[in-house]
Amino acid sequence: MADKMGSFTEFFELIMTPSMPVILIGAAIVLLFPILLHYILIKSTPYTTLPRQRPQTVELTASRDSKTAQSFRNHDDTSGTHTKFLLVDTPGHGKLRNYALAKLASSTSDKSKLKAILFMVDAAAISENEVLAPTASYLYDVLLGLQKRASSSKSSKPPAPIPVLVAANKTDLFTALPGALVKSNLEAEITRIRSSRSKGLLDSGVGIDEIGSEEHDDWLGAYGTEKFTFDQLREFDVDVDVIAGNVTGSGSGPDKWWSWIAQRI
């Protein structure tokens, strides 16, 4: 017991005696402890960005023939011709999907000014099923709406085509999939959804005489095919492009998306 007390006394005297090692150790503790504590707190409480629940509309301009036509910053370029257009942002929140699909349904009117659809996906998380499944399901409904729009036209003149850009965002992140893999993952998941919905229709008690027409109407792409591909939608005058990019960070940025938009307005 006396030895322990002696050791404690010696240690206490050591840390209380002014010396360079003690000063350096004390300064390191004082400086590093707040940083370490901040790091632990940041890691234990992840920051989450809540999706907006209101659509937003903004007026933009784009050009196909200016010197900086390939850049989203070309609104500062006075060369060439510029076209104004409205970008209506309806985030993927579940409460807003009906709004987006209703706006798509109204595009069957000849007076509709809907020129294109930009469907943004998270390329850094699309490999996870909890992200891929709802994303592909929403995209399925959007594409099916465009397919029905083309096939159900009662006029001799078909409605103007509405191209779709699947923008694979966040490709500057290490975990992001390249555009080709984003495309193949979405096609594979849409194939699964198409098969599941078809089976659900057969199991729902729909009359035998009604199964054919009902299933055909809700079948996305070429009817009866085993695997879905975006190319199948060309039959319905729907072009789908999957292009990688990123809004923030280093990398290709949004210029390829902007160029796609400029070519279609």
PDB file of C-alpha atoms in Angstrom:
ATOM      1  CA  MET A   1       0.000   0.000   0.000  1.00  0.00           C
ATOM      2  CA  ALA A   2       2.869   2.319   0.892  1.00  0.00           C
ATOM      3  CA  ASP A   3       4.529   1.537  -2.448  1.00  0.00           C
ATOM      4  CA  LYS A   4       1.349   2.499  -4.324  1.00  0.00           C
ATOM      5  CA  MET A   5       1.059   5.739  -2.383  1.00  0.00           C
ATOM      6  CA  GLY A   6       4.707   6.474  -3.071  1.00  0.00           C
ATOM      7  CA  SER A   7       4.268   5.858  -6.797  1.00  0.00           C
ATOM      8  CA  PHE A   8       1.195   8.088  -6.901  1.00  0.00           C
ATOM      9  CA  THR A   9       3.046  10.830  -5.023  1.00  0.00           C
ATOM     10  CA  GLU A  10       5.983  10.638  -7.407  1.00  0.00           C
ATOM     11  CA  PHE A  11       3.665  10.775 -10.439  1.00  0.00           C
ATOM     12  CA  PHE A  12       1.783  13.745  -9.014  1.00  0.00           C
ATOM     13  CA  GLU A  13       5.033  15.574  -8.285  1.00  0.00           C
ATOM     14  CA  LEU A  14       6.225  14.803 -11.825  1.00  0.00           C
ATOM     15  CA  ILE A  15       3.210  16.310 -13.575  1.00  0.00           C
ATOM     16  CA  MET A  16       3.213  19.324 -11.256  1.00  0.00           C
ATOM     17  CA  THR A  17       6.913  20.041 -11.770  1.00  0.00           C
ATOM     18  CA  PRO A  18       7.460  22.437 -14.702  1.00  0.00           C
ATOM     19  CA  SER A  19       9.359  20.642 -17.453  1.00  0.00           C
ATOM     20  CA  MET A  20       9.355  20.635 -21.240  1.00  0.00           C
ATOM     21  CA  PRO A  21       7.878  17.079 -21.684  1.00  0.00           C
ATOM     22  CA  VAL A  22       5.036  17.844 -19.278  1.00  0.00           C
ATOM     23  CA  ILE A  23       4.282  21.130 -21.027  1.00  0.00           C
ATOM     24  CA  LEU A  24       4.256  19.475 -24.461  1.00  0.00           C
ATOM     25  CA  ILE A  25       2.014  16.617 -23.324  1.00  0.00           C
ATOM     26  CA  GLY A  26      -0.387  19.038 -21.647  1.00  0.00           C
ATOM     27  CA  ALA A  27      -0.543  21.275 -24.715  1.00  0.00           C
ATOM     28  CA  ALA A  28      -1.205  18.270 -26.962  1.00  0.00           C
ATOM     29  CA  ILE A  29      -4.081  17.136 -24.743  1.00  0.00           C
ATOM     30  CA  VAL A  30      -5.610  20.615 -24.629  1.00  0.00           C
ATOM     31  CA  LEU A  31      -5.385  21.056 -28.408  1.00  0.00           C
ATOM     32  CA  LEU A  32      -6.306  17.558 -29.580  1.00  0.00           C
ATOM     33  CA  PHE A  33      -9.116  16.689 -27.164  1.00  0.00           C
ATOM     34  CA  PRO A  34     -11.694  19.136 -28.641  1.00  0.00           C
ATOM     35  CA  ILE A  35     -10.839  17.954 -32.168  1.00  0.00           C
ATOM     36  CA  LEU A  36     -11.200  14.296 -31.170  1.00  0.00           C
ATOM     37  CA  LEU A  37     -14.485  14.991 -29.378  1.00  0.00           C
ATOM     38  CA  HIS A  38     -15.850  16.882 -32.388  1.00  0.00           C
ATOM     39  CA  TYR A  39     -14.874  14.004 -34.715  1.00  0.00           C
ATOM     40  CA  ILE A  40     -16.619  11.443 -32.472  1.00  0.00           C
ATOM     41  CA  LEU A  41     -19.800  13.526 -32.299  1.00  0.00           C
ATOM     42  CA  ILE A  42     -19.878  14.067 -36.075  1.00  0.00           C
ATOM     43  CA  LYS A  43     -19.441  10.352 -36.742  1.00  0.00           C
ATOM     44  CA  SER A  44     -22.094   9.321 -34.209  1.00  0.00           C
ATOM     45  CA  THR A  45     -24.759  11.729 -35.542  1.00  0.00           C
ATOM     46  CA  PRO A  46     -24.846  11.467 -39.346  1.00  0.00           C
ATOM     47  CA  TYR A  47     -26.108  14.511 -41.213  1.00  0.00           C
ATOM     48  CA  THR A  48     -29.250  13.868 -43.198  1.00  0.00           C
ATOM     49  CA  THR A  49     -30.698  16.074 -45.901  1.00  0.00           C
ATOM     50  CA  LEU A  50     -34.470  15.918 -45.895  1.00  0.00           C
ATOM     51  CA  PRO A  51     -36.081  15.916 -49.337  1.00  0.00           C
ATOM     52  CA  ARG A  52     -38.206  18.893 -50.215  1.00  0.00           C
ATOM     53  CA  GLN A  53     -41.929  18.318 -50.408  1.00  0.00           C
ATOM     54  CA  ARG A  54     -42.769  21.140 -52.808  1.00  0.00           C
ATOM     55  CA  PRO A  55     -42.062  21.417 -56.535  1.00  0.00           C
ATOM     56  CA  GLN A  56     -40.052  24.405 -57.685  1.00  0.00           C
ATOM     57  CA  THR A  57     -39.931  26.176 -61.036  1.00  0.00           C
ATOM     58  CA  VAL A  58     -37.026  28.239 -62.331  1.00  0.00           C
ATOM     59  CA  GLU A  59     -36.481  30.003 -65.664  1.00  0.00           C
ATOM     60  CA  LEU A  60     -33.230  29.125 -67.457  1.00  0.00           C
ATOM     61  CA  THR A  61     -31.643  29.766 -70.836  1.00  0.00           C
ATOM     62  CA  ALA A  62     -29.641  27.413 -73.040  1.00  0.00           C
ATOM     63  CA  SER A  63     -27.922  27.668 -76.395  1.00  0.00           C
ATOM     64  CA  ARG A  64     -26.875  25.165 -79.041  1.00  0.00           C
ATOM     65  CA  ASP A  65     -24.644  27.448 -81.084  1.00  0.00           C
ATOM     66  CA  SER A  66     -22.849  29.754 -78.651  1.00  0.00           C
ATOM     67  CA  LYS A  67     -19.131  29.473 -77.939  1.00  0.00           C
ATOM     68  CA  THR A  68     -19.866  27.893 -74.555  1.00  0.00           C
ATOM     69  CA  ALA A  69     -22.875  25.838 -75.613  1.00  0.00           C
ATOM     70  CA  GLN A  70     -21.562  22.761 -73.806  1.00  0.00           C
ATOM     71  CA  SER A  71     -21.457  24.541 -70.439  1.00  0.00           C
ATOM     72  CA  PHE A  72     -24.318  25.250 -68.074  1.00  0.00           C
ATOM     73  CA  ARG A  73     -22.696  28.659 -67.555  1.00  0.00           C
ATOM     74  CA  ASN A  74     -23.409  29.720 -71.130  1.00  0.00           C
ATOM     75  CA  HIS A  75     -26.111  32.134 -69.968  1.00  0.00           C
ATOM     76  CA  ASP A  76     -23.221  34.589 -69.560  1.00  0.00           C
ATOM     77  CA  ASP A  77     -22.215  34.131 -73.210  1.00  0.00           C
ATOM     78  CA  THR A  78     -23.705  36.713 -75.577  1.00  0.00           C
ATOM     79  CA  SER A  79     -22.753  34.799 -78.728  1.00  0.00           C
ATOM     80  CA  GLY A  80     -25.251  32.563 -80.501  1.00  0.00           C
ATOM     81  CA  THR A  81     -28.965  32.249 -79.877  1.00  0.00           C
ATOM     82  CA  HIS A  82     -30.417  31.432 -76.498  1.00  0.00           C
ATOM     83  CA  THR A  83     -33.726  29.767 -75.692  1.00  0.00           C
ATOM     84  CA  LYS A  84     -35.578  30.356 -72.448  1.00  0.00           C
ATOM     85  CA  PHE A  85     -37.303  27.444 -70.767  1.00  0.00           C
ATOM     86  CA  LEU A  86     -38.849  26.535 -67.422  1.00  0.00           C
ATOM     87  CA  LEU A  87     -37.301  23.784 -65.333  1.00  0.00           C
ATOM     88  CA  VAL A  88     -39.902  22.239 -63.021  1.00  0.00           C
ATOM     89  CA  ASP A  89     -38.219  20.354 -60.198  1.00  0.00           C
ATOM     90  CA  THR A  90     -40.371  17.694 -58.540  1.00  0.00           C
ATOM     91  CA  PRO A  91     -38.084  15.863 -56.074  1.00  0.00           C
ATOM     92  CA  GLY A  92     -38.526  12.129 -55.648  1.00  0.00           C
ATOM     93  CA  HIS A  93     -40.417  12.388 -52.366  1.00  0.00           C
ATOM     94  CA  GLY A  94     -43.327   9.945 -52.356  1.00  0.00           C
ATOM     95  CA  LYS A  95     -45.850  12.727 -51.781  1.00  0.00           C
ATOM     96  CA  LEU A  96     -44.790  14.476 -54.981  1.00  0.00           C
ATOM     97  CA  ARG A  97     -44.892  11.529 -57.344  1.00  0.00           C
ATOM     98  CA  ASN A  98     -48.580  11.934 -58.077  1.00  0.00           C
ATOM     99  CA  TYR A  99     -47.917  15.570 -58.981  1.00  0.00           C
ATOM    100  CA  ALA A 100     -45.191  14.603 -61.428  1.00  0.00           C
ATOM    101  CA  LEU A 101     -47.208  11.771 -62.980  1.00  0.00           C
ATOM    102  CA  ALA A 102     -50.290  13.998 -63.285  1.00  0.00           C
ATOM    103  CA  LYS A 103     -48.212  16.621 -65.093  1.00  0.00           C
ATOM    104  CA  LEU A 104     -46.976  13.884 -67.393  1.00  0.00           C
ATOM    105  CA  ALA A 105     -50.537  12.727 -68.093  1.00  0.00           C
ATOM    106  CA  SER A 106     -51.553  16.278 -69.039  1.00  0.00           C
ATOM    107  CA  SER A 107     -48.797  16.303 -71.660  1.00  0.00           C
ATOM    108  CA  THR A 108     -51.100  14.389 -74.040  1.00  0.00           C
ATOM    109  CA  SER A 109     -52.634  17.746 -74.946  1.00  0.00           C
ATOM    110  CA  ASP A 110     -51.462  19.318 -78.185  1.00  0.00           C
ATOM    111  CA  LYS A 111     -50.877  22.519 -76.233  1.00  0.00           C
ATOM    112  CA  SER A 112     -48.484  20.845 -73.827  1.00  0.00           C
ATOM    113  CA  LYS A 113     -45.070  22.446 -73.708  1.00  0.00           C
ATOM    114  CA  LEU A 114     -43.320  19.567 -71.965  1.00  0.00           C
ATOM    115  CA  LYS A 115     -40.127  19.076 -73.969  1.00  0.00           C
ATOM    116  CA  ALA A 116     -38.119  16.544 -71.976  1.00  0.00           C
ATOM    117  CA  ILE A 117     -37.788  14.747 -68.656  1.00  0.00           C
ATOM    118  CA  LEU A 118     -34.650  14.675 -66.526  1.00  0.00           C
ATOM    119  CA  PHE A 119     -34.763  11.806 -64.037  1.00  0.00           C
ATOM    120  CA  MET A 120     -31.912  12.092 -61.539  1.00  0.00           C
ATOM    121  CA  VAL A 121     -30.550   9.052 -59.689  1.00  0.00           C
ATOM    122  CA  ASP A 122     -27.856   8.630 -57.043  1.00  0.00           C
ATOM    123  CA  ALA A 123     -25.028   6.746 -58.751  1.00  0.00           C
ATOM    124  CA  ALA A 124     -23.200   6.405 -55.426  1.00  0.00           C
ATOM    125  CA  ALA A 125     -26.076   4.490 -53.805  1.00  0.00           C
ATOM    126  CA  ILE A 126     -27.875   2.845 -56.745  1.00  0.00           C
ATOM    127  CA  SER A 127     -26.075  -0.458 -56.085  1.00  0.00           C
ATOM    128  CA  GLU A 128     -27.960  -0.763 -52.779  1.00  0.00           C
ATOM    129  CA  ASN A 129     -31.326  -2.487 -53.152  1.00  0.00           C
ATOM    130  CA  GLU A 130     -33.093  -0.104 -50.754  1.00  0.00           C
ATOM    131  CA  VAL A 131     -32.219   2.708 -53.180  1.00  0.00           C
ATOM    132  CA  LEU A 132     -32.425   0.829 -56.479  1.00  0.00           C
ATOM    133  CA  ALA A 133     -35.895  -0.669 -55.916  1.00  0.00           C
ATOM    134  CA  PRO A 134     -37.876   2.570 -55.282  1.00  0.00           C
ATOM    135  CA  THR A 135     -35.857   4.462 -57.892  1.00  0.00           C
ATOM    136  CA  ALA A 136     -36.563   1.881 -60.598  1.00  0.00           C
ATOM    137  CA  SER A 137     -40.226   1.676 -59.552  1.00  0.00           C
ATOM    138  CA  TYR A 138     -40.671   5.438 -59.950  1.00  0.00           C
ATOM    139  CA  LEU A 139     -38.835   5.392 -63.283  1.00  0.00           C
ATOM    140  CA  TYR A 140     -41.052   2.494 -64.408  1.00  0.00           C
ATOM    141  CA  ASP A 141     -44.181   4.589 -63.778  1.00  0.00           C
ATOM    142  CA  VAL A 142     -42.725   7.595 -65.610  1.00  0.00           C
ATOM    143  CA  LEU A 143     -41.722   5.548 -68.652  1.00  0.00           C
ATOM    144  CA  LEU A 144     -45.019   3.659 -68.669  1.00  0.00           C
ATOM    145  CA  GLY A 145     -46.854   6.986 -68.693  1.00  0.00           C
ATOM    146  CA  LEU A 146     -44.867   8.069 -71.752  1.00  0.00           C
ATOM    147  CA  GLN A 147     -45.495   4.732 -73.438  1.00  0.00           C
ATOM    148  CA  LYS A 148     -49.253   4.967 -72.854  1.00  0.00           C
ATOM    149  CA  ARG A 149     -49.190   8.568 -74.042  1.00  0.00           C
ATOM    150  CA  ALA A 150     -47.776   7.442 -77.386  1.00  0.00           C
ATOM    151  CA  SER A 151     -49.891   4.309 -77.821  1.00  0.00           C
ATOM    152  CA  SER A 152     -53.238   5.749 -76.731  1.00  0.00           C
ATOM    153  CA  SER A 153     -53.263   8.784 -79.016  1.00  0.00           C
ATOM    154  CA  LYS A 154     -56.606   9.036 -80.818  1.00  0.00           C
ATOM    155  CA  SER A 155     -55.329  11.581 -83.301  1.00  0.00           C
ATOM    156  CA  SER A 156     -53.836  10.642 -86.649  1.00  0.00           C
ATOM    157  CA  LYS A 157     -50.918  12.828 -85.669  1.00  0.00           C
ATOM    158  CA  PRO A 158     -48.916  11.232 -82.842  1.00  0.00           C
ATOM    159  CA  PRO A 159     -48.013  13.432 -79.874  1.00  0.00           C
ATOM    160  CA  ALA A 160     -44.626  15.088 -79.899  1.00  0.00           C
ATOM    161  CA  PRO A 161     -41.999  12.780 -78.416  1.00  0.00           C
ATOM    162  CA  ILE A 162     -40.704  13.476 -74.914  1.00  0.00           C
ATOM    163  CA  PRO A 163     -37.130  12.223 -74.470  1.00  0.00           C
ATOM    164  CA  VAL A 164     -35.838  11.124 -71.066  1.00  0.00           C
ATOM    165  CA  LEU A 165     -32.440  11.779 -69.543  1.00  0.00           C
ATOM    166  CA  VAL A 166     -31.489   9.534 -66.629  1.00  0.00           C
ATOM    167  CA  ALA A 167     -28.855  11.687 -64.932  1.00  0.00           C
ATOM    168  CA  ALA A 168     -26.509   9.515 -62.864  1.00  0.00           C
ATOM    169  CA  ASN A 169     -25.436  12.019 -60.211  1.00  0.00           C
ATOM    170  CA  LYS A 170     -22.560  11.953 -57.673  1.00  0.00           C
ATOM    171  CA  THR A 171     -20.137  10.182 -59.999  1.00  0.00           C
ATOM    172  CA  ASP A 172     -17.329  12.152 -58.359  1.00  0.00           C
ATOM    173  CA  LEU A 173     -17.631   9.856 -55.327  1.00  0.00           C
ATOM    174  CA  PHE A 174     -15.511   6.724 -55.014  1.00  0.00           C
ATOM    175  CA  THR A 175     -18.556   4.487 -54.460  1.00  0.00           C
ATOM    176  CA  ALA A 176     -20.391   5.724 -57.561  1.00  0.00           C
ATOM    177  CA  LEU A 177     -21.149   3.351 -60.412  1.00  0.00           C
ATOM    178  CA  PRO A 178     -20.267   4.416 -63.966  1.00  0.00           C
ATOM    179  CA  GLY A 179     -23.117   5.325 -66.296  1.00  0.00           C
ATOM    180  CA  ALA A 180     -23.116   1.933 -68.055  1.00  0.00           C
ATOM    181  CA  LEU A 181     -23.584   0.051 -64.770  1.00  0.00           C
ATOM    182  CA  VAL A 182     -26.293   2.464 -63.615  1.00  0.00           C
ATOM    183  CA  LYS A 183     -28.129   1.706 -66.852  1.00  0.00           C
ATOM    184  CA  SER A 184     -27.776  -2.078 -66.564  1.00  0.00           C
ATOM    185  CA  ASN A 185     -28.823  -2.064 -62.896  1.00  0.00           C
ATOM    186  CA  LEU A 186     -31.952  -0.050 -63.690  1.00  0.00           C
ATOM    187  CA  GLU A 187     -32.836  -2.285 -66.641  1.00  0.00           C
ATOM    188  CA  ALA A 188     -32.426  -5.421 -64.521  1.00  0.00           C
ATOM    189  CA  GLU A 189     -34.566  -4.030 -61.704  1.00  0.00           C
ATOM    190  CA  ILE A 190     -37.256  -2.824 -64.131  1.00  0.00           C
ATOM    191  CA  THR A 191     -37.285  -6.342 -65.607  1.00  0.00           C
ATOM    192  CA  ARG A 192     -37.962  -7.705 -62.115  1.00  0.00           C
ATOM    193  CA  ILE A 193     -40.671  -5.096 -61.447  1.00  0.00           C
ATOM    194  CA  ARG A 194     -42.336  -5.811 -64.788  1.00  0.00           C
ATOM    195  CA  SER A 195     -42.426  -9.536 -64.065  1.00  0.00           C
ATOM    196  CA  SER A 196     -43.712  -8.956 -60.531  1.00  0.00           C
ATOM    197  CA  ARG A 197     -46.505  -6.641 -61.659  1.00  0.00           C
ATOM    198  CA  SER A 198     -47.522  -9.033 -64.413  1.00  0.00           C
ATOM    199  CA  LYS A 199     -47.726 -11.903 -61.929  1.00  0.00           C
ATOM    200  CA  GLY A 200     -49.632  -9.686 -59.495  1.00  0.00           C
ATOM    201  CA  LEU A 201     -52.229  -8.982 -62.175  1.00  0.00           C
ATOM    202  CA  LEU A 202     -52.686 -12.687 -62.819  1.00  0.00           C
ATOM    203  CA  ASP A 203     -53.109 -13.341 -59.094  1.00  0.00           C
ATOM    204  CA  SER A 204     -55.508 -10.433 -58.514  1.00  0.00           C
ATOM    205  CA  GLY A 205     -58.628 -12.202 -59.768  1.00  0.00           C
ATOM    206  CA  VAL A 206     -58.946 -10.293 -63.034  1.00  0.00           C
ATOM    207  CA  GLY A 207     -61.169 -12.120 -65.494  1.00  0.00           C
ATOM    208  CA  ILE A 208     -59.458 -14.332 -68.050  1.00  0.00           C
ATOM    209  CA  ASP A 209     -60.855 -12.258 -70.913  1.00  0.00           C
ATOM    210  CA  GLU A 210     -59.458  -9.091 -69.377  1.00  0.00           C
ATOM    211  CA  ILE A 211     -55.969 -10.340 -68.552  1.00  0.00           C
ATOM    212  CA  GLY A 212     -54.580  -9.899 -72.052  1.00  0.00           C
ATOM    213  CA  SER A 213     -55.494  -6.249 -72.523  1.00  0.00           C
ATOM    214  CA  GLU A 214     -54.770  -5.237 -68.927  1.00  0.00           C
ATOM    215  CA  GLU A 215     -51.371  -6.893 -68.896  1.00  0.00           C
ATOM    216  CA  HIS A 216     -50.468  -5.474 -72.293  1.00  0.00           C
ATOM    217  CA  ASP A 217     -51.362  -1.925 -71.218  1.00  0.00           C
ATOM    218  CA  ASP A 218     -49.184  -2.086 -68.088  1.00  0.00           C
ATOM    219  CA  TRP A 219     -46.273  -3.930 -69.708  1.00  0.00           C
ATOM    220  CA  LEU A 220     -43.324  -1.601 -70.175  1.00  0.00           C
ATOM    221  CA  GLY A 221     -41.350  -2.076 -73.376  1.00  0.00           C
ATOM    222  CA  ALA A 222     -41.728  -4.796 -75.999  1.00  0.00           C
ATOM    223  CA  TYR A 223     -44.555  -7.079 -74.859  1.00  0.00           C
ATOM    224  CA  GLY A 224     -43.568 -10.618 -73.921  1.00  0.00           C
ATOM    225  CA  THR A 225     -39.812 -10.034 -73.875  1.00  0.00           C
ATOM    226  CA  GLU A 226     -37.838 -11.731 -71.120  1.00  0.00           C
ATOM    227  CA  LYS A 227     -35.534  -8.806 -70.366  1.00  0.00           C
ATOM    228  CA  PHE A 228     -36.279  -5.097 -70.444  1.00  0.00           C
ATOM    229  CA  THR A 229     -33.984  -2.598 -72.126  1.00  0.00           C
ATOM    230  CA  PHE A 230     -34.428   1.120 -72.633  1.00  0.00           C
ATOM    231  CA  ASP A 231     -34.009   0.584 -76.373  1.00  0.00           C
ATOM    232  CA  GLN A 232     -37.400  -1.196 -76.442  1.00  0.00           C
ATOM    233  CA  LEU A 233     -39.103   2.143 -75.800  1.00  0.00           C
ATOM    234  CA  ARG A 234     -38.008   3.501 -79.164  1.00  0.00           C
ATOM    235  CA  GLU A 235     -40.962   1.579 -80.587  1.00  0.00           C
ATOM    236  CA  PHE A 236     -43.118   4.112 -78.724  1.00  0.00           C
ATOM    237  CA  ASP A 237     -40.974   7.085 -79.778  1.00  0.00           C
ATOM    238  CA  VAL A 238     -39.419   7.377 -76.302  1.00  0.00           C
ATOM    239  CA  ASP A 239     -35.651   7.875 -76.270  1.00  0.00           C
ATOM    240  CA  VAL A 240     -33.866   7.224 -72.966  1.00  0.00           C
ATOM    241  CA  ASP A 241     -30.262   8.287 -72.385  1.00  0.00           C
ATOM    242  CA  VAL A 242     -28.246   7.494 -69.252  1.00  0.00           C
ATOM    243  CA  ILE A 243     -25.482  10.052 -68.725  1.00  0.00           C
ATOM    244  CA  ALA A 244     -23.122  10.267 -65.758  1.00  0.00           C
ATOM    245  CA  GLY A 245     -22.181  13.537 -64.087  1.00  0.00           C
ATOM    246  CA  ASN A 246     -22.148  15.383 -60.796  1.00  0.00           C
ATOM    247  CA  VAL A 247     -23.595  18.597 -59.417  1.00  0.00           C
ATOM    248  CA  THR A 248     -20.802  19.271 -56.911  1.00  0.00           C
ATOM    249  CA  GLY A 249     -17.206  18.147 -56.529  1.00  0.00           C
ATOM    250  CA  SER A 250     -14.578  17.442 -59.148  1.00  0.00           C
ATOM    251  CA  GLY A 251     -15.213  15.436 -62.284  1.00  0.00           C
ATOM    252  CA  SER A 252     -17.233  15.883 -65.435  1.00  0.00           C
ATOM    253  CA  GLY A 253     -19.786  18.103 -63.693  1.00  0.00           C
ATOM    254  CA  PRO A 254     -23.246  18.771 -65.171  1.00  0.00           C
ATOM    255  CA  ASP A 255     -22.085  19.954 -68.604  1.00  0.00           C
ATOM    256  CA  LYS A 256     -23.095  16.754 -70.435  1.00  0.00           C
ATOM    257  CA  TRP A 257     -26.575  17.009 -68.952  1.00  0.00           C
ATOM    258  CA  TRP A 258     -26.770  20.672 -69.942  1.00  0.00           C
ATOM    259  CA  SER A 259     -25.721  19.879 -73.496  1.00  0.00           C
ATOM    260  CA  TRP A 260     -28.424  17.189 -73.664  1.00  0.00           C
ATOM    261  CA  ILE A 261     -31.051  19.680 -72.481  1.00  0.00           C
ATOM    262  CA  ALA A 262     -29.905  22.385 -74.902  1.00  0.00           C
ATOM    263  CA  GLN A 263     -30.287  20.006 -77.845  1.00  0.00           C
ATOM    264  CA  ARG A 264     -33.907  19.246 -76.958  1.00  0.00           C
ATOM    265  CA  ILE A 265     -35.532  22.564 -76.168  1.00  0.00           C
TER     266      ILE A 265
END
